[in-house]
JSON list of C-alpha atoms in Angstrom, two decimals:
[
{"chain": "A", "resi": 164, "resn": "MET", "atom": "CA", "xyz": [-17.61, 18.45, 15.78]},
{"chain": "A", "resi": 165, "resn": "ALA", "atom": "CA", "xyz": [-19.61, 20.31, 13.36]},
{"chain": "A", "resi": 166, "resn": "HIS", "atom": "CA", "xyz": [-19.41, 24.10, 13.56]},
{"chain": "A", "resi": 167, "resn": "LEU", "atom": "CA", "xyz": [-22.59, 25.71, 12.38]},
{"chain": "A", "resi": 168, "resn": "VAL", "atom": "CA", "xyz": [-23.07, 29.51, 12.11]},
{"chain": "A", "resi": 169, "resn": "LYS", "atom": "CA", "xyz": [-26.20, 31.03, 13.02]},
{"chain": "A", "resi": 170, "resn": "MET", "atom": "CA", "xyz": [-27.45, 33.51, 10.47]},
{"chain": "A", "resi": 171, "resn": "GLU", "atom": "CA", "xyz": [-29.72, 37.07, 10.96]},
{"chain": "A", "resi": 172, "resn": "ASN", "atom": "CA", "xyz": [-32.81, 34.98, 9.85]},
{"chain": "A", "resi": 173, "resn": "GLY", "atom": "CA", "xyz": [-32.18, 32.46, 12.39]},
{"chain": "A", "resi": 174, "resn": "GLN", "atom": "CA", "xyz": [-31.09, 29.76, 10.08]},
{"chain": "A", "resi": 175, "resn": "SER", "atom": "CA", "xyz": [-27.85, 27.81, 10.42]},
{"chain": "A", "resi": 176, "resn": "GLN", "atom": "CA", "xyz": [-25.02, 27.09, 8.01]},
{"chain": "A", "resi": 177, "resn": "THR", "atom": "CA", "xyz": [-21.94, 25.14, 8.10]},
{"chain": "A", "resi": 178, "resn": "ILE", "atom": "CA", "xyz": [-18.63, 27.23, 7.95]},
{"chain": "A", "resi": 179, "resn": "GLN", "atom": "CA", "xyz": [-17.88, 25.86, 4.83]},
{"chain": "A", "resi": 180, "resn": "GLU", "atom": "CA", "xyz": [-21.43, 27.35, 3.23]},
{"chain": "A", "resi": 181, "resn": "MET", "atom": "CA", "xyz": [-20.85, 30.39, 5.24]},
{"chain": "A", "resi": 182, "resn": "LEU", "atom": "CA", "xyz": [-17.39, 31.04, 3.61]},
{"chain": "A", "resi": 183, "resn": "GLY", "atom": "CA", "xyz": [-19.06, 30.88, 0.15]},
{"chain": "A", "resi": 184, "resn": "CYS", "atom": "CA", "xyz": [-20.94, 33.89, 0.68]},
{"chain": "A", "resi": 185, "resn": "ILE", "atom": "CA", "xyz": [-20.86, 37.61, 1.95]},
{"chain": "A", "resi": 186, "resn": "GLU", "atom": "CA", "xyz": [-21.28, 36.24, 5.40]},
{"chain": "A", "resi": 187, "resn": "ARG", "atom": "CA", "xyz": [-17.58, 35.42, 5.68]},
{"chain": "A", "resi": 188, "resn": "TYR", "atom": "CA", "xyz": [-16.87, 39.35, 6.41]},
{"chain": "A", "resi": 189, "resn": "ASN", "atom": "CA", "xyz": [-19.35, 39.33, 9.29]},
{"chain": "A", "resi": 190, "resn": "PRO", "atom": "CA", "xyz": [-17.47, 39.91, 12.44]},
{"chain": "A", "resi": 191, "resn": "ASP", "atom": "CA", "xyz": [-20.32, 38.13, 14.42]},
{"chain": "A", "resi": 192, "resn": "HIS", "atom": "CA", "xyz": [-18.86, 34.94, 13.06]},
{"chain": "A", "resi": 193, "resn": "LEU", "atom": "CA", "xyz": [-15.28, 35.48, 14.36]},
{"chain": "A", "resi": 194, "resn": "LYS", "atom": "CA", "xyz": [-15.65, 33.53, 17.78]},
{"chain": "A", "resi": 195, "resn": "ILE", "atom": "CA", "xyz": [-17.08, 30.51, 15.91]},
{"chain": "A", "resi": 196, "resn": "LEU", "atom": "CA", "xyz": [-14.16, 30.72, 13.35]},
{"chain": "A", "resi": 197, "resn": "GLU", "atom": "CA", "xyz": [-11.60, 30.98, 16.27]},
{"chain": "A", "resi": 198, "resn": "SER", "atom": "CA", "xyz": [-12.86, 28.08, 17.82]},
{"chain": "A", "resi": 199, "resn": "TYR", "atom": "CA", "xyz": [-12.54, 26.14, 14.55]},
{"chain": "A", "resi": 200, "resn": "VAL", "atom": "CA", "xyz": [-9.00, 27.04, 14.35]},
{"chain": "A", "resi": 201, "resn": "GLN", "atom": "CA", "xyz": [-8.47, 25.85, 17.98]},
{"chain": "A", "resi": 202, "resn": "ASP", "atom": "CA", "xyz": [-10.23, 22.55, 16.92]},
{"chain": "A", "resi": 203, "resn": "GLN", "atom": "CA", "xyz": [-7.88, 22.33, 13.93]},
{"chain": "A", "resi": 204, "resn": "ALA", "atom": "CA", "xyz": [-4.90, 22.31, 16.00]},
{"chain": "A", "resi": 205, "resn": "LYS", "atom": "CA", "xyz": [-6.29, 19.87, 18.65]},
{"chain": "A", "resi": 206, "resn": "ASN", "atom": "CA", "xyz": [-7.52, 17.24, 16.14]},
{"chain": "A", "resi": 207, "resn": "ASN", "atom": "CA", "xyz": [-4.69, 17.67, 13.29]},
{"chain": "A", "resi": 208, "resn": "THR", "atom": "CA", "xyz": [-6.97, 18.90, 10.78]},
{"chain": "A", "resi": 209, "resn": "TYR", "atom": "CA", "xyz": [-6.54, 21.75, 8.36]},
{"chain": "A", "resi": 210, "resn": "ASP", "atom": "CA", "xyz": [-8.87, 24.41, 6.82]},
{"chain": "A", "resi": 211, "resn": "LEU", "atom": "CA", "xyz": [-6.65, 26.99, 4.84]},
{"chain": "A", "resi": 212, "resn": "GLU", "atom": "CA", "xyz": [-9.88, 29.07, 3.52]},
{"chain": "A", "resi": 213, "resn": "ALA", "atom": "CA", "xyz": [-11.23, 29.36, 7.13]},
{"chain": "A", "resi": 214, "resn": "ASN", "atom": "CA", "xyz": [-8.05, 30.36, 8.57]},
{"chain": "A", "resi": 215, "resn": "LEU", "atom": "CA", "xyz": [-7.28, 33.06, 6.14]},
{"chain": "A", "resi": 216, "resn": "ALA", "atom": "CA", "xyz": [-10.88, 34.26, 6.80]},
{"chain": "A", "resi": 217, "resn": "VAL", "atom": "CA", "xyz": [-9.96, 34.97, 10.34]},
{"chain": "A", "resi": 218, "resn": "LEU", "atom": "CA", "xyz": [-7.07, 36.92, 9.45]},
{"chain": "A", "resi": 219, "resn": "LYS", "atom": "CA", "xyz": [-9.12, 39.02, 6.84]},
{"chain": "A", "resi": 220, "resn": "LEU", "atom": "CA", "xyz": [-11.59, 39.59, 9.74]},
{"chain": "A", "resi": 221, "resn": "TYR", "atom": "CA", "xyz": [-8.96, 40.69, 11.91]},
{"chain": "A", "resi": 222, "resn": "GLN", "atom": "CA", "xyz": [-7.97, 43.23, 9.12]},
{"chain": "A", "resi": 223, "resn": "PHE", "atom": "CA", "xyz": [-11.35, 44.50, 9.07]},
{"chain": "A", "resi": 224, "resn": "ASN", "atom": "CA", "xyz": [-11.81, 44.75, 12.80]},
{"chain": "A", "resi": 225, "resn": "PRO", "atom": "CA", "xyz": [-8.40, 45.36, 14.37]},
{"chain": "A", "resi": 226, "resn": "HIS", "atom": "CA", "xyz": [-10.07, 45.99, 17.94]},
{"chain": "A", "resi": 227, "resn": "MET", "atom": "CA", "xyz": [-11.07, 41.96, 17.80]},
{"chain": "A", "resi": 228, "resn": "LEU", "atom": "CA", "xyz": [-7.56, 40.80, 17.11]},
{"chain": "A", "resi": 229, "resn": "ASN", "atom": "CA", "xyz": [-6.41, 37.58, 18.90]},
{"chain": "A", "resi": 230, "resn": "PHE", "atom": "CA", "xyz": [-2.68, 36.85, 19.03]},
{"chain": "A", "resi": 231, "resn": "ASP", "atom": "CA", "xyz": [-2.77, 33.29, 20.37]},
{"chain": "A", "resi": 232, "resn": "ILE", "atom": "CA", "xyz": [-5.26, 32.37, 17.35]},
{"chain": "A", "resi": 233, "resn": "THR", "atom": "CA", "xyz": [-2.85, 34.29, 15.06]},
{"chain": "A", "resi": 234, "resn": "TYR", "atom": "CA", "xyz": [-0.03, 32.03, 16.20]},
{"chain": "A", "resi": 235, "resn": "THR", "atom": "CA", "xyz": [-1.94, 28.91, 15.73]},
{"chain": "A", "resi": 236, "resn": "ILE", "atom": "CA", "xyz": [-2.97, 29.88, 12.06]},
{"chain": "A", "resi": 237, "resn": "LEU", "atom": "CA", "xyz": [0.56, 30.72, 11.16]},
{"chain": "A", "resi": 238, "resn": "LEU", "atom": "CA", "xyz": [2.01, 27.33, 12.75]},
{"chain": "A", "resi": 239, "resn": "LYS", "atom": "CA", "xyz": [-0.74, 25.20, 10.91]},
{"chain": "A", "resi": 240, "resn": "CYS", "atom": "CA", "xyz": [0.42, 26.80, 7.64]},
{"chain": "A", "resi": 241, "resn": "LEU", "atom": "CA", "xyz": [3.78, 25.62, 8.35]},
{"chain": "A", "resi": 242, "resn": "THR", "atom": "CA", "xyz": [2.53, 22.15, 8.77]},
{"chain": "A", "resi": 243, "resn": "ASN", "atom": "CA", "xyz": [1.28, 22.38, 5.16]},
{"chain": "A", "resi": 244, "resn": "LEU", "atom": "CA", "xyz": [4.44, 23.08, 3.55]},
{"chain": "A", "resi": 245, "resn": "PRO", "atom": "CA", "xyz": [5.66, 22.96, 0.78]},
{"chain": "A", "resi": 246, "resn": "HIS", "atom": "CA", "xyz": [2.43, 24.76, -0.13]},
{"chain": "A", "resi": 247, "resn": "THR", "atom": "CA", "xyz": [2.52, 28.74, -0.17]},
{"chain": "A", "resi": 248, "resn": "ASP", "atom": "CA", "xyz": [-0.09, 28.80, 2.79]},
{"chain": "A", "resi": 249, "resn": "PHE", "atom": "CA", "xyz": [2.36, 30.73, 4.81]},
{"chain": "A", "resi": 250, "resn": "VAL", "atom": "CA", "xyz": [3.16, 33.13, 2.52]},
{"chain": "A", "resi": 251, "resn": "MET", "atom": "CA", "xyz": [-0.52, 33.98, 1.95]},
{"chain": "A", "resi": 252, "resn": "ALA", "atom": "CA", "xyz": [-1.31, 34.13, 5.79]},
{"chain": "A", "resi": 253, "resn": "LYS", "atom": "CA", "xyz": [1.60, 36.64, 6.08]},
{"chain": "A", "resi": 254, "resn": "CYS", "atom": "CA", "xyz": [0.29, 38.89, 3.69]},
{"chain": "A", "resi": 255, "resn": "LEU", "atom": "CA", "xyz": [-2.95, 39.54, 5.58]},
{"chain": "A", "resi": 256, "resn": "LEU", "atom": "CA", "xyz": [-1.14, 40.34, 8.93]},
{"chain": "A", "resi": 257, "resn": "LEU", "atom": "CA", "xyz": [-1.78, 43.69, 10.39]},
{"chain": "A", "resi": 258, "resn": "PRO", "atom": "CA", "xyz": [1.29, 45.94, 11.16]},
{"chain": "A", "resi": 259, "resn": "GLN", "atom": "CA", "xyz": [0.72, 45.15, 14.99]},
{"chain": "A", "resi": 260, "resn": "GLN", "atom": "CA", "xyz": [0.82, 41.64, 14.35]},
{"chain": "A", "resi": 261, "resn": "MET", "atom": "CA", "xyz": [4.11, 41.83, 12.33]},
{"chain": "A", "resi": 262, "resn": "LYS", "atom": "CA", "xyz": [5.73, 43.67, 15.51]},
{"chain": "A", "resi": 263, "resn": "ASP", "atom": "CA", "xyz": [4.86, 40.81, 17.84]},
{"chain": "A", "resi": 264, "resn": "GLU", "atom": "CA", "xyz": [7.79, 38.85, 19.02]},
{"chain": "A", "resi": 265, "resn": "ASN", "atom": "CA", "xyz": [6.00, 35.40, 18.73]},
{"chain": "A", "resi": 266, "resn": "ILE", "atom": "CA", "xyz": [4.98, 36.20, 15.21]},
{"chain": "A", "resi": 267, "resn": "GLN", "atom": "CA", "xyz": [8.43, 37.27, 14.31]},
{"chain": "A", "resi": 268, "resn": "THR", "atom": "CA", "xyz": [9.64, 33.91, 15.73]},
{"chain": "A", "resi": 269, "resn": "ILE", "atom": "CA", "xyz": [7.30, 31.84, 13.68]},
{"chain": "A", "resi": 270, "resn": "ILE", "atom": "CA", "xyz": [8.38, 33.89, 10.68]},
{"chain": "A", "resi": 271, "resn": "ASP", "atom": "CA", "xyz": [12.02, 33.23, 11.44]},
{"chain": "A", "resi": 272, "resn": "LEU", "atom": "CA", "xyz": [11.10, 29.44, 11.68]},
{"chain": "A", "resi": 273, "resn": "ALA", "atom": "CA", "xyz": [9.29, 29.56, 8.37]},
{"chain": "A", "resi": 274, "resn": "ASP", "atom": "CA", "xyz": [12.43, 31.27, 6.83]},
{"chain": "A", "resi": 275, "resn": "ILE", "atom": "CA", "xyz": [14.82, 28.39, 8.19]},
{"chain": "A", "resi": 276, "resn": "LEU", "atom": "CA", "xyz": [12.34, 25.88, 6.69]},
{"chain": "A", "resi": 277, "resn": "GLU", "atom": "CA", "xyz": [12.39, 27.57, 3.33]},
{"chain": "A", "resi": 278, "resn": "ARG", "atom": "CA", "xyz": [15.96, 27.58, 3.45]},
{"chain": "A", "resi": 279, "resn": "ALA", "atom": "CA", "xyz": [16.09, 23.70, 4.09]},
{"chain": "A", "resi": 280, "resn": "ASP", "atom": "CA", "xyz": [18.38, 24.53, 7.17]},
{"chain": "A", "resi": 281, "resn": "PHE", "atom": "CA", "xyz": [16.53, 21.49, 9.10]},
{"chain": "A", "resi": 282, "resn": "THR", "atom": "CA", "xyz": [19.26, 21.24, 11.89]},
{"chain": "A", "resi": 283, "resn": "LEU", "atom": "CA", "xyz": [18.64, 24.80, 12.89]},
{"chain": "A", "resi": 284, "resn": "PHE", "atom": "CA", "xyz": [15.11, 24.46, 12.69]},
{"chain": "A", "resi": 285, "resn": "TRP", "atom": "CA", "xyz": [15.01, 21.86, 15.17]},
{"chain": "A", "resi": 286, "resn": "GLN", "atom": "CA", "xyz": [17.43, 23.56, 17.56]},
{"chain": "A", "resi": 287, "resn": "ARG", "atom": "CA", "xyz": [15.02, 26.89, 17.32]},
{"chain": "A", "resi": 288, "resn": "ALA", "atom": "CA", "xyz": [11.79, 24.65, 17.76]},
{"chain": "A", "resi": 289, "resn": "GLU", "atom": "CA", "xyz": [13.36, 23.12, 20.90]},
{"chain": "A", "resi": 290, "resn": "VAL", "atom": "CA", "xyz": [14.00, 26.46, 22.44]},
{"chain": "A", "resi": 291, "resn": "ASN", "atom": "CA", "xyz": [10.21, 27.57, 21.35]},
{"chain": "A", "resi": 292, "resn": "ARG", "atom": "CA", "xyz": [8.28, 24.34, 22.07]},
{"chain": "A", "resi": 293, "resn": "THR", "atom": "CA", "xyz": [6.09, 25.82, 24.28]},
{"chain": "A", "resi": 294, "resn": "MET", "atom": "CA", "xyz": [4.76, 27.91, 21.35]},
{"chain": "A", "resi": 295, "resn": "PHE", "atom": "CA", "xyz": [3.46, 24.75, 19.64]},
{"chain": "A", "resi": 296, "resn": "ARG", "atom": "CA", "xyz": [2.91, 22.04, 22.17]},
{"chain": "A", "resi": 297, "resn": "HIS", "atom": "CA", "xyz": [-1.03, 22.45, 21.57]},
{"chain": "A", "resi": 298, "resn": "ILE", "atom": "CA", "xyz": [-0.78, 21.61, 17.90]},
{"chain": "A", "resi": 299, "resn": "THR", "atom": "CA", "xyz": [-1.29, 17.79, 17.43]},
{"chain": "A", "resi": 300, "resn": "GLY", "atom": "CA", "xyz": [1.02, 16.47, 14.97]},
{"chain": "A", "resi": 301, "resn": "PHE", "atom": "CA", "xyz": [3.13, 19.42, 14.55]},
{"chain": "A", "resi": 302, "resn": "HIS", "atom": "CA", "xyz": [6.52, 17.73, 14.38]},
{"chain": "A", "resi": 303, "resn": "ASP", "atom": "CA", "xyz": [5.29, 14.90, 12.19]},
{"chain": "A", "resi": 304, "resn": "SER", "atom": "CA", "xyz": [4.07, 17.42, 9.72]},
{"chain": "A", "resi": 305, "resn": "ILE", "atom": "CA", "xyz": [7.44, 19.09, 9.63]},
{"chain": "A", "resi": 306, "resn": "ARG", "atom": "CA", "xyz": [9.14, 15.82, 9.22]},
{"chain": "A", "resi": 307, "resn": "LYS", "atom": "CA", "xyz": [6.81, 15.00, 6.37]},
{"chain": "A", "resi": 308, "resn": "PHE", "atom": "CA", "xyz": [8.12, 18.26, 4.74]},
{"chain": "A", "resi": 309, "resn": "VAL", "atom": "CA", "xyz": [11.67, 17.19, 5.45]},
{"chain": "A", "resi": 310, "resn": "SER", "atom": "CA", "xyz": [11.16, 13.86, 3.75]},
{"chain": "A", "resi": 311, "resn": "HIS", "atom": "CA", "xyz": [9.84, 15.83, 0.83]},
{"chain": "A", "resi": 312, "resn": "VAL", "atom": "CA", "xyz": [12.81, 17.87, 0.51]},
{"chain": "A", "resi": 313, "resn": "VAL", "atom": "CA", "xyz": [15.29, 14.91, 1.19]},
{"chain": "A", "resi": 314, "resn": "GLY", "atom": "CA", "xyz": [13.27, 12.77, -1.52]},
{"chain": "A", "resi": 315, "resn": "THR", "atom": "CA", "xyz": [13.79, 15.49, -3.98]},
{"chain": "A", "resi": 316, "resn": "THR", "atom": "CA", "xyz": [17.53, 16.03, -3.18]},
{"chain": "A", "resi": 317, "resn": "PHE", "atom": "CA", "xyz": [19.02, 13.13, -2.44]},
{"chain": "A", "resi": 318, "resn": "GLN", "atom": "CA", "xyz": [19.77, 9.63, -4.09]},
{"chain": "A", "resi": 319, "resn": "THR", "atom": "CA", "xyz": [21.38, 8.32, -1.00]},
{"chain": "A", "resi": 320, "resn": "ILE", "atom": "CA", "xyz": [22.00, 9.53, 2.52]},
{"chain": "A", "resi": 321, "resn": "LYS", "atom": "CA", "xyz": [23.72, 8.46, 5.42]},
{"chain": "A", "resi": 322, "resn": "LYS", "atom": "CA", "xyz": [21.61, 7.29, 8.27]},
{"chain": "A", "resi": 323, "resn": "ASP", "atom": "CA", "xyz": [23.08, 9.80, 11.12]},
{"chain": "A", "resi": 324, "resn": "LEU", "atom": "CA", "xyz": [22.41, 12.79, 8.63]},
{"chain": "A", "resi": 325, "resn": "LEU", "atom": "CA", "xyz": [18.78, 11.80, 8.10]},
{"chain": "A", "resi": 326, "resn": "LYS", "atom": "CA", "xyz": [18.14, 11.20, 11.71]},
{"chain": "A", "resi": 327, "resn": "GLU", "atom": "CA", "xyz": [19.50, 14.74, 12.25]},
{"chain": "A", "resi": 328, "resn": "LEU", "atom": "CA", "xyz": [17.28, 16.37, 9.71]},
{"chain": "A", "resi": 329, "resn": "LEU", "atom": "CA", "xyz": [14.20, 14.83, 11.01]},
{"chain": "A", "resi": 330, "resn": "GLY", "atom": "CA", "xyz": [14.89, 16.30, 14.51]},
{"chain": "A", "resi": 331, "resn": "GLY", "atom": "CA", "xyz": [17.30, 13.79, 16.05]},
{"chain": "A", "resi": 332, "resn": "ILE", "atom": "CA", "xyz": [15.10, 10.86, 16.15]},
{"chain": "A", "resi": 333, "resn": "GLU", "atom": "CA", "xyz": [15.67, 7.44, 17.37]},
{"chain": "A", "resi": 334, "resn": "ASP", "atom": "CA", "xyz": [16.59, 4.55, 15.24]},
{"chain": "A", "resi": 335, "resn": "SER", "atom": "CA", "xyz": [12.95, 3.10, 15.82]},
{"chain": "A", "resi": 336, "resn": "THR", "atom": "CA", "xyz": [11.18, 6.24, 14.76]},
{"chain": "A", "resi": 337, "resn": "LEU", "atom": "CA", "xyz": [13.73, 6.26, 11.53]},
{"chain": "A", "resi": 338, "resn": "GLU", "atom": "CA", "xyz": [12.60, 2.92, 10.49]},
{"chain": "A", "resi": 339, "resn": "ASN", "atom": "CA", "xyz": [8.98, 4.21, 10.48]},
{"chain": "A", "resi": 340, "resn": "TRP", "atom": "CA", "xyz": [9.93, 6.97, 8.26]},
{"chain": "A", "resi": 341, "resn": "ILE", "atom": "CA", "xyz": [12.06, 4.87, 5.87]},
{"chain": "A", "resi": 342, "resn": "LYS", "atom": "CA", "xyz": [8.93, 2.75, 5.58]},
{"chain": "A", "resi": 343, "resn": "ARG", "atom": "CA", "xyz": [6.50, 5.62, 5.27]},
{"chain": "A", "resi": 344, "resn": "ASN", "atom": "CA", "xyz": [8.49, 6.91, 2.34]},
{"chain": "A", "resi": 345, "resn": "GLY", "atom": "CA", "xyz": [9.33, 3.71, 0.43]},
{"chain": "A", "resi": 346, "resn": "TRP", "atom": "CA", "xyz": [13.01, 4.19, 1.10]},
{"chain": "A", "resi": 347, "resn": "LYS", "atom": "CA", "xyz": [15.35, 1.11, 1.36]},
{"chain": "A", "resi": 348, "resn": "HIS", "atom": "CA", "xyz": [18.39, 0.77, 3.55]},
{"chain": "A", "resi": 349, "resn": "GLN", "atom": "CA", "xyz": [21.83, 0.08, 1.85]},
{"chain": "A", "resi": 350, "resn": "GLY", "atom": "CA", "xyz": [24.28, -1.62, 4.30]},
{"chain": "A", "resi": 351, "resn": "GLN", "atom": "CA", "xyz": [24.51, -0.23, 7.81]},
{"chain": "A", "resi": 352, "resn": "ASP", "atom": "CA", "xyz": [25.16, 3.39, 7.25]},
{"chain": "A", "resi": 353, "resn": "LEU", "atom": "CA", "xyz": [23.10, 4.51, 4.07]},
{"chain": "A", "resi": 354, "resn": "VAL", "atom": "CA", "xyz": [19.72, 4.90, 3.10]},
{"chain": "A", "resi": 355, "resn": "VAL", "atom": "CA", "xyz": [18.51, 4.63, -0.79]},
{"chain": "A", "resi": 356, "resn": "VAL", "atom": "CA", "xyz": [16.06, 7.75, -1.26]},
{"chain": "A", "resi": 357, "resn": "ALA", "atom": "CA", "xyz": [15.93, 7.21, -5.15]},
{"chain": "A", "resi": 358, "resn": "THR", "atom": "CA", "xyz": [17.71, 5.42, -7.75]},
{"chain": "A", "resi": 359, "resn": "GLN", "atom": "CA", "xyz": [18.74, 7.17, -10.79]},
{"chain": "A", "resi": 360, "resn": "ASP", "atom": "CA", "xyz": [16.21, 5.39, -12.90]},
{"chain": "A", "resi": 361, "resn": "ASP", "atom": "CA", "xyz": [13.56, 6.77, -10.56]},
{"chain": "A", "resi": 362, "resn": "LYS", "atom": "CA", "xyz": [14.56, 10.37, -11.12]},
{"chain": "A", "resi": 363, "resn": "ILE", "atom": "CA", "xyz": [15.14, 10.02, -14.80]},
{"chain": "A", "resi": 364, "resn": "LYS", "atom": "CA", "xyz": [12.74, 8.31, -16.98]},
{"chain": "A", "resi": 365, "resn": "THR", "atom": "CA", "xyz": [12.55, 8.19, -20.62]},
{"chain": "A", "resi": 366, "resn": "LYS", "atom": "CA", "xyz": [9.37, 9.70, -22.00]},
{"chain": "A", "resi": 367, "resn": "ASN", "atom": "CA", "xyz": [8.15, 9.25, -25.66]},
{"chain": "A", "resi": 368, "resn": "ILE", "atom": "CA", "xyz": [6.63, 12.47, -26.56]},
{"chain": "A", "resi": 369, "resn": "THR", "atom": "CA", "xyz": [4.41, 12.55, -29.64]},
{"chain": "A", "resi": 370, "resn": "GLU", "atom": "CA", "xyz": [3.43, 15.91, -31.01]},
{"chain": "A", "resi": 371, "resn": "LYS", "atom": "CA", "xyz": [0.54, 16.27, -33.51]},
{"chain": "A", "resi": 372, "resn": "ILE", "atom": "CA", "xyz": [0.48, 19.80, -35.55]},
{"chain": "A", "resi": 373, "resn": "GLU", "atom": "CA", "xyz": [-2.55, 20.38, -37.73]},
{"chain": "A", "resi": 374, "resn": "PHE", "atom": "CA", "xyz": [-1.68, 22.10, -41.21]},
{"chain": "A", "resi": 375, "resn": "ASP", "atom": "CA", "xyz": [-4.22, 24.80, -40.57]},
{"chain": "A", "resi": 376, "resn": "ASN", "atom": "CA", "xyz": [-2.11, 25.90, -37.50]},
{"chain": "A", "resi": 377, "resn": "VAL", "atom": "CA", "xyz": [1.22, 26.61, -39.47]},
{"chain": "A", "resi": 378, "resn": "GLY", "atom": "CA", "xyz": [-0.12, 27.33, -42.87]},
{"chain": "A", "resi": 379, "resn": "ALA", "atom": "CA", "xyz": [-0.17, 31.04, -42.21]},
{"chain": "A", "resi": 380, "resn": "LEU", "atom": "CA", "xyz": [3.35, 30.97, -40.72]},
{"chain": "A", "resi": 381, "resn": "MET", "atom": "CA", "xyz": [4.48, 29.13, -43.89]},
{"chain": "A", "resi": 382, "resn": "ALA", "atom": "CA", "xyz": [2.94, 31.32, -46.20]},
{"chain": "A", "resi": 383, "resn": "GLN", "atom": "CA", "xyz": [4.90, 34.27, -44.62]},
{"chain": "A", "resi": 384, "resn": "CYS", "atom": "CA", "xyz": [8.25, 32.53, -45.13]},
{"chain": "A", "resi": 385, "resn": "ILE", "atom": "CA", "xyz": [7.72, 32.02, -48.97]}
]
């Protein structure tokens, strides 16, 4: 669904057009932007610029602060790891937001993910599952990040450990993630994430240095 923002002159703009001008700081548009955040959670879409604009409007208008929208924005940022979206959003939080218990819980979850302590993350996520049950695709987005970390860390990994890191998933779900990431089975207990040849590739590097670039330096050495 397209979100249109009505300007004072009676004309309408898309959210993306509004964010590109001074109107992004107009608090009259906050309700539409908050609705857009909710739609992102429902439809598994993501717009970082719009979400950061909401947090900025809360900074300018603390009386309009909506904690539920703040939770959703922070959790959506987690779904885009390993990008630094969460850090940017956290920097825009007001003191009263930072004191909120739920926000501290989300920050704790982010710290756990950054430490790659995925077993602990899934344990905490289960305890706080009601917090993100409205965010479509949340678990799979986190599993995508876990897969990224596994792919850059391991050459082979035990199947049971991989299932645990991905949130205690079933064998059938594990098969889907193995196919999705282009991994392969090795026997009954191992998964090949990457071969040594995949990680280390010989590169031929050719450097071309013009004489004019080093002439002055050579003259100083004479």
